[in-house]
Every structure is written in structure tokens, then in C-alpha cells.
């Protein structure tokens, strides 16, 4: 059992039971419980093949099993990314420590012929990067790489779009990315 005090807005847990003090027991207004489950990959052989991901039991608050869940899937398929990019209102929000998952978007311009490059994710924590709707992959500052490869065919002359789904706040606002001709390798020693 892991008992967290005071209540934090964001936490990372792996296969544990979590006990949080109830807002009502502390005279605080009620709060909404949001749970984000990341599928960090899959096992393709052996005993763990049958292991399920996500919430495998009840969520209990103050002894009451929670029901009537609202479940949203972030599959990050191409159509999902395009709908996010086209619709909705994007807000500028101040970076707060432990503010939780967020989706960031930006653009950059290429004047000449696009070339292979690397997107530098140093200063970010953990997430997924998309360029022009294509999923480049995941990054995590535990390393070892601190950049993702961007092949030239994904880029266009003119305006290009970048979208970053960050699980927690980037470490060094403002939230920016840069491109470089060489990869950032073996950053894991910096975060030990």
C-alpha cells in the first residue's frame, strides 16, 4: 500500500495500491478522479502474454466502489490526430509543476528541400511526437536517446506541424522543440 500525502494532482504508479486522503475527510470540496493508463508496449511471447494492461480491479474511494465510468481512448491513429488538429480551441496555459498530461502543437517553416533530421526532446519528460500527422515515436528522458528521427519524406517545403502529447509538464518552459542534424544519444546518465 502506498499512502500519498498531501494530495498531488499527478502521480506515476506501477502495480501498486494507492491510498489518498479523501478531500471530504479534510474539509475540502469534492474532486474529480481522472486516471490515465499508458500502454507502454506489448509482450509477444512467454507467460506475460496473458497479462492485461490498465485497471484490473475496482477503484474504491472512501470504501465506495466507483461506477459509471467515462472512458476515452487516445489511440493516436492518423484520423484522431487530424481531428484534434482541425477542431477545438487551443489555449495557452502557464506551465505548472505536475500539471498533468497535455497536448502541445506548433509549426515550423522549411524554405528549401526537406532533409532527414532529428527532433530534440531534451527539456521534455515523456510522451509521443507527431510531425505532419505522422507518429515519430515515444520519447522518455530516462533515455537513452533524447531525440527522434524525422525522415525527409515526412516534411514539406513550407509550413510543417508538430504535435506533442506530454504525460507531465516539460522540465524547462517555454515548451519548444528544436531540430538538429545529429541525434542526441545516451542522455540516461544525466537523469540518474
mmCIF file of C-alpha atoms in Angstrom:
data_model
loop_
_atom_site.group_PDB
_atom_site.id
_atom_site.type_symbol
_atom_site.label_atom_id
_atom_site.label_comp_id
_atom_site.label_asym_id
_atom_site.label_seq_id
_atom_site.Cartn_x
_atom_site.Cartn_y
_atom_site.Cartn_z
ATOM 1 C CA UNK A 1 0.000 0.000 0.000
ATOM 2 C CA UNK A 2 1.317 3.422 -0.919
ATOM 3 C CA UNK A 3 -0.045 6.340 1.073
ATOM 4 C CA UNK A 4 0.481 9.739 -0.533
ATOM 5 C CA UNK A 5 0.182 12.949 1.476
ATOM 6 C CA UNK A 6 -0.553 15.682 0.658
ATOM 7 C CA UNK A 7 -2.770 15.016 -2.347
ATOM 8 C CA UNK A 8 -0.831 15.675 -5.514
ATOM 9 C CA UNK A 9 -2.526 16.293 -8.801
ATOM 10 C CA UNK A 10 -0.388 13.863 -10.782
ATOM 11 C CA UNK A 11 1.432 10.671 -9.893
ATOM 12 C CA UNK A 12 3.026 7.724 -11.619
ATOM 13 C CA UNK A 13 2.378 4.301 -10.213
ATOM 14 C CA UNK A 14 3.258 0.824 -11.354
ATOM 15 C CA UNK A 15 1.307 -2.146 -9.966
ATOM 16 C CA UNK A 16 0.520 -0.667 -6.556
ATOM 17 C CA UNK A 17 -2.468 0.064 -4.385
ATOM 18 C CA UNK A 18 -2.792 3.774 -3.707
ATOM 19 C CA UNK A 19 -4.371 5.297 -0.647
ATOM 20 C CA UNK A 20 -5.131 9.010 -0.860
ATOM 21 C CA UNK A 21 -6.760 11.027 1.902
ATOM 22 C CA UNK A 22 -10.304 11.905 0.897
ATOM 23 C CA UNK A 23 -10.957 15.608 0.193
ATOM 24 C CA UNK A 24 -14.214 15.341 2.140
ATOM 25 C CA UNK A 25 -12.400 13.984 5.206
ATOM 26 C CA UNK A 26 -10.135 17.043 5.116
ATOM 27 C CA UNK A 27 -12.971 19.567 4.706
ATOM 28 C CA UNK A 28 -12.086 20.136 1.047
ATOM 29 C CA UNK A 29 -14.621 20.276 -1.787
ATOM 30 C CA UNK A 30 -15.124 17.076 -3.750
ATOM 31 C CA UNK A 31 -12.829 16.434 -6.662
ATOM 32 C CA UNK A 32 -12.933 14.541 -9.911
ATOM 33 C CA UNK A 33 -10.726 11.468 -10.233
ATOM 34 C CA UNK A 34 -9.063 11.140 -13.636
ATOM 35 C CA UNK A 35 -6.990 8.062 -14.376
ATOM 36 C CA UNK A 36 -4.715 7.901 -17.413
ATOM 37 C CA UNK A 37 -3.413 4.441 -18.271
ATOM 38 C CA UNK A 38 -0.483 4.237 -20.663
ATOM 39 C CA UNK A 39 0.064 1.152 -22.771
ATOM 40 C CA UNK A 40 3.850 1.105 -22.791
ATOM 41 C CA UNK A 41 4.098 -1.682 -25.341
ATOM 42 C CA UNK A 42 3.325 -5.335 -25.532
ATOM 43 C CA UNK A 43 4.924 -8.682 -24.835
ATOM 44 C CA UNK A 44 4.939 -11.052 -27.793
ATOM 45 C CA UNK A 45 5.957 -14.322 -26.081
ATOM 46 C CA UNK A 46 6.013 -16.201 -22.776
ATOM 47 C CA UNK A 47 4.000 -16.026 -19.547
ATOM 48 C CA UNK A 48 3.366 -12.234 -19.593
ATOM 49 C CA UNK A 49 1.410 -12.678 -22.843
ATOM 50 C CA UNK A 50 -1.791 -13.104 -20.791
ATOM 51 C CA UNK A 51 -1.127 -10.105 -18.539
ATOM 52 C CA UNK A 52 -3.753 -7.398 -19.057
ATOM 53 C CA UNK A 53 -2.971 -3.699 -19.016
ATOM 54 C CA UNK A 54 -4.980 -0.976 -17.390
ATOM 55 C CA UNK A 55 -7.238 -1.077 -14.359
ATOM 56 C CA UNK A 56 -7.681 -4.733 -13.429
ATOM 57 C CA UNK A 57 -9.950 -4.302 -10.408
ATOM 58 C CA UNK A 58 -12.250 -1.852 -8.697
ATOM 59 C CA UNK A 59 -11.454 1.755 -7.929
ATOM 60 C CA UNK A 60 -12.642 2.436 -4.393
ATOM 61 C CA UNK A 61 -12.973 5.903 -2.843
ATOM 62 C CA UNK A 62 -13.907 6.146 0.847
ATOM 63 C CA UNK A 63 -14.964 2.499 0.780
ATOM 64 C CA UNK A 64 -17.321 3.028 -2.180
ATOM 65 C CA UNK A 65 -16.646 1.249 -5.463
ATOM 66 C CA UNK A 66 -16.780 3.804 -8.258
ATOM 67 C CA UNK A 67 -19.125 3.147 -11.178
ATOM 68 C CA UNK A 68 -20.438 4.870 -14.317
ATOM 69 C CA UNK A 69 -17.011 5.354 -15.802
ATOM 70 C CA UNK A 70 -16.356 7.650 -18.719
ATOM 71 C CA UNK A 71 -13.646 6.061 -20.808
ATOM 72 C CA UNK A 72 -11.824 7.884 -23.595
ATOM 73 C CA UNK A 73 -9.372 6.192 -25.901
ATOM 74 C CA UNK A 74 -6.342 8.096 -27.139
ATOM 75 C CA UNK A 75 -5.361 5.736 -29.929
ATOM 76 C CA UNK A 76 -3.400 8.409 -31.783
ATOM 77 C CA UNK A 77 -4.408 6.998 -35.149
ATOM 78 C CA UNK A 78 -3.997 9.337 -38.106
ATOM 79 C CA UNK A 79 -7.709 10.280 -38.144
ATOM 80 C CA UNK A 80 -7.593 11.051 -34.395
ATOM 81 C CA UNK A 81 -4.587 13.370 -34.842
ATOM 82 C CA UNK A 82 -6.187 15.137 -37.825
ATOM 83 C CA UNK A 83 -9.426 15.741 -35.889
ATOM 84 C CA UNK A 84 -7.514 17.177 -32.938
ATOM 85 C CA UNK A 85 -5.521 19.435 -35.233
ATOM 86 C CA UNK A 86 -8.594 20.744 -37.080
ATOM 87 C CA UNK A 87 -11.067 21.151 -34.257
ATOM 88 C CA UNK A 88 -11.311 22.698 -30.873
ATOM 89 C CA UNK A 89 -9.825 25.722 -29.253
ATOM 90 C CA UNK A 90 -6.158 25.586 -28.326
ATOM 91 C CA UNK A 91 -5.303 27.548 -25.199
ATOM 92 C CA UNK A 92 -2.045 28.930 -23.945
ATOM 93 C CA UNK A 93 -1.685 27.768 -20.391
ATOM 94 C CA UNK A 94 1.042 28.620 -17.924
ATOM 95 C CA UNK A 95 3.344 25.724 -17.105
ATOM 96 C CA UNK A 96 2.756 24.411 -13.609
ATOM 97 C CA UNK A 97 4.751 21.701 -11.931
ATOM 98 C CA UNK A 98 2.840 18.413 -12.028
ATOM 99 C CA UNK A 99 0.011 19.845 -14.114
ATOM 100 C CA UNK A 100 -0.628 16.542 -15.833
ATOM 101 C CA UNK A 101 -0.937 15.367 -19.399
ATOM 102 C CA UNK A 102 -1.194 17.979 -22.130
ATOM 103 C CA UNK A 103 -1.205 18.204 -25.899
ATOM 104 C CA UNK A 104 1.049 20.850 -27.446
ATOM 105 C CA UNK A 105 1.150 21.936 -31.065
ATOM 106 C CA UNK A 106 3.309 24.237 -33.092
ATOM 107 C CA UNK A 107 4.618 24.794 -36.575
ATOM 108 C CA UNK A 108 7.867 25.484 -38.373
ATOM 109 C CA UNK A 109 8.782 26.502 -41.908
ATOM 110 C CA UNK A 110 11.221 24.820 -44.273
ATOM 111 C CA UNK A 111 12.455 27.143 -47.017
ATOM 112 C CA UNK A 112 14.478 24.678 -49.090
ATOM 113 C CA UNK A 113 14.299 20.991 -49.846
ATOM 114 C CA UNK A 114 13.493 18.968 -46.700
ATOM 115 C CA UNK A 115 16.289 16.760 -45.380
ATOM 116 C CA UNK A 116 16.446 13.998 -42.788
ATOM 117 C CA UNK A 117 16.701 15.495 -39.309
ATOM 118 C CA UNK A 118 16.279 14.741 -35.600
ATOM 119 C CA UNK A 119 13.806 16.408 -33.264
ATOM 120 C CA UNK A 120 15.497 17.226 -29.945
ATOM 121 C CA UNK A 121 13.210 16.432 -26.990
ATOM 122 C CA UNK A 122 15.570 17.492 -24.199
ATOM 123 C CA UNK A 123 13.669 19.571 -21.667
ATOM 124 C CA UNK A 124 10.551 17.440 -22.104
ATOM 125 C CA UNK A 125 9.764 14.451 -19.907
ATOM 126 C CA UNK A 126 7.805 11.596 -21.508
ATOM 127 C CA UNK A 127 5.404 11.463 -24.414
ATOM 128 C CA UNK A 128 4.730 10.968 -28.109
ATOM 129 C CA UNK A 129 5.658 13.221 -31.056
ATOM 130 C CA UNK A 130 3.838 13.692 -34.368
ATOM 131 C CA UNK A 131 5.107 15.655 -37.368
ATOM 132 C CA UNK A 132 2.581 16.456 -40.089
ATOM 133 C CA UNK A 133 0.274 13.829 -38.600
ATOM 134 C CA UNK A 134 2.877 11.037 -38.659
ATOM 135 C CA UNK A 135 3.733 9.342 -35.368
ATOM 136 C CA UNK A 136 7.506 9.667 -34.927
ATOM 137 C CA UNK A 137 7.542 7.637 -31.738
ATOM 138 C CA UNK A 138 7.836 7.918 -27.991
ATOM 139 C CA UNK A 139 10.433 9.800 -26.000
ATOM 140 C CA UNK A 140 11.337 9.477 -22.346
ATOM 141 C CA UNK A 141 14.115 11.370 -20.667
ATOM 142 C CA UNK A 142 15.178 8.263 -18.779
ATOM 143 C CA UNK A 143 16.890 7.654 -22.102
ATOM 144 C CA UNK A 144 18.931 6.527 -23.674
ATOM 145 C CA UNK A 145 18.005 8.658 -26.741
ATOM 146 C CA UNK A 146 16.988 12.287 -26.328
ATOM 147 C CA UNK A 147 15.849 12.772 -29.916
ATOM 148 C CA UNK A 148 13.643 11.151 -32.538
ATOM 149 C CA UNK A 149 14.487 10.615 -36.204
ATOM 150 C CA UNK A 150 12.437 12.637 -38.709
ATOM 151 C CA UNK A 151 12.806 11.283 -42.269
ATOM 152 C CA UNK A 152 12.741 13.876 -45.051
ATOM 153 C CA UNK A 153 9.649 12.393 -46.790
ATOM 154 C CA UNK A 154 7.531 13.354 -43.743
ATOM 155 C CA UNK A 155 8.492 17.011 -44.197
ATOM 156 C CA UNK A 156 7.251 19.544 -46.721
ATOM 157 C CA UNK A 157 8.668 22.718 -48.145
ATOM 158 C CA UNK A 158 6.730 25.476 -46.393
ATOM 159 C CA UNK A 159 4.757 25.095 -43.167
ATOM 160 C CA UNK A 160 5.051 21.863 -41.157
ATOM 161 C CA UNK A 161 3.193 20.944 -37.974
ATOM 162 C CA UNK A 162 4.457 19.382 -34.750
ATOM 163 C CA UNK A 163 2.198 17.897 -32.083
ATOM 164 C CA UNK A 164 3.497 16.598 -28.740
ATOM 165 C CA UNK A 165 1.463 14.607 -26.231
ATOM 166 C CA UNK A 166 3.322 15.077 -22.924
ATOM 167 C CA UNK A 167 2.434 12.903 -19.938
ATOM 168 C CA UNK A 168 3.665 15.524 -17.492
ATOM 169 C CA UNK A 169 4.932 19.063 -17.771
ATOM 170 C CA UNK A 170 8.138 19.692 -19.692
ATOM 171 C CA UNK A 171 11.053 20.423 -17.383
ATOM 172 C CA UNK A 172 12.065 23.775 -18.854
ATOM 173 C CA UNK A 173 9.366 26.124 -20.175
ATOM 174 C CA UNK A 174 8.785 27.567 -22.689
ATOM 175 C CA UNK A 175 7.681 24.394 -24.431
ATOM 176 C CA UNK A 176 9.850 24.298 -27.532
ATOM 177 C CA UNK A 177 11.488 21.705 -29.719
ATOM 178 C CA UNK A 178 14.460 22.098 -32.000
ATOM 179 C CA UNK A 179 15.785 20.173 -34.953
ATOM 180 C CA UNK A 180 19.358 19.030 -35.423
ATOM 181 C CA UNK A 181 21.438 17.164 -37.978
ATOM 182 C CA UNK A 182 22.741 14.609 -35.462
ATOM 183 C CA UNK A 183 20.887 12.561 -32.836
ATOM 184 C CA UNK A 184 21.014 13.188 -29.096
ATOM 185 C CA UNK A 185 22.208 9.861 -27.703
ATOM 186 C CA UNK A 186 22.680 8.384 -24.227
ATOM 187 C CA UNK A 187 21.063 11.041 -22.053
ATOM 188 C CA UNK A 188 20.131 8.436 -19.410
ATOM 189 C CA UNK A 189 23.252 9.178 -17.363
ATOM 190 C CA UNK A 190 22.018 12.765 -16.823
ATOM 191 C CA UNK A 191 18.816 11.658 -15.060
ATOM 192 C CA UNK A 192 20.123 9.152 -12.516
#
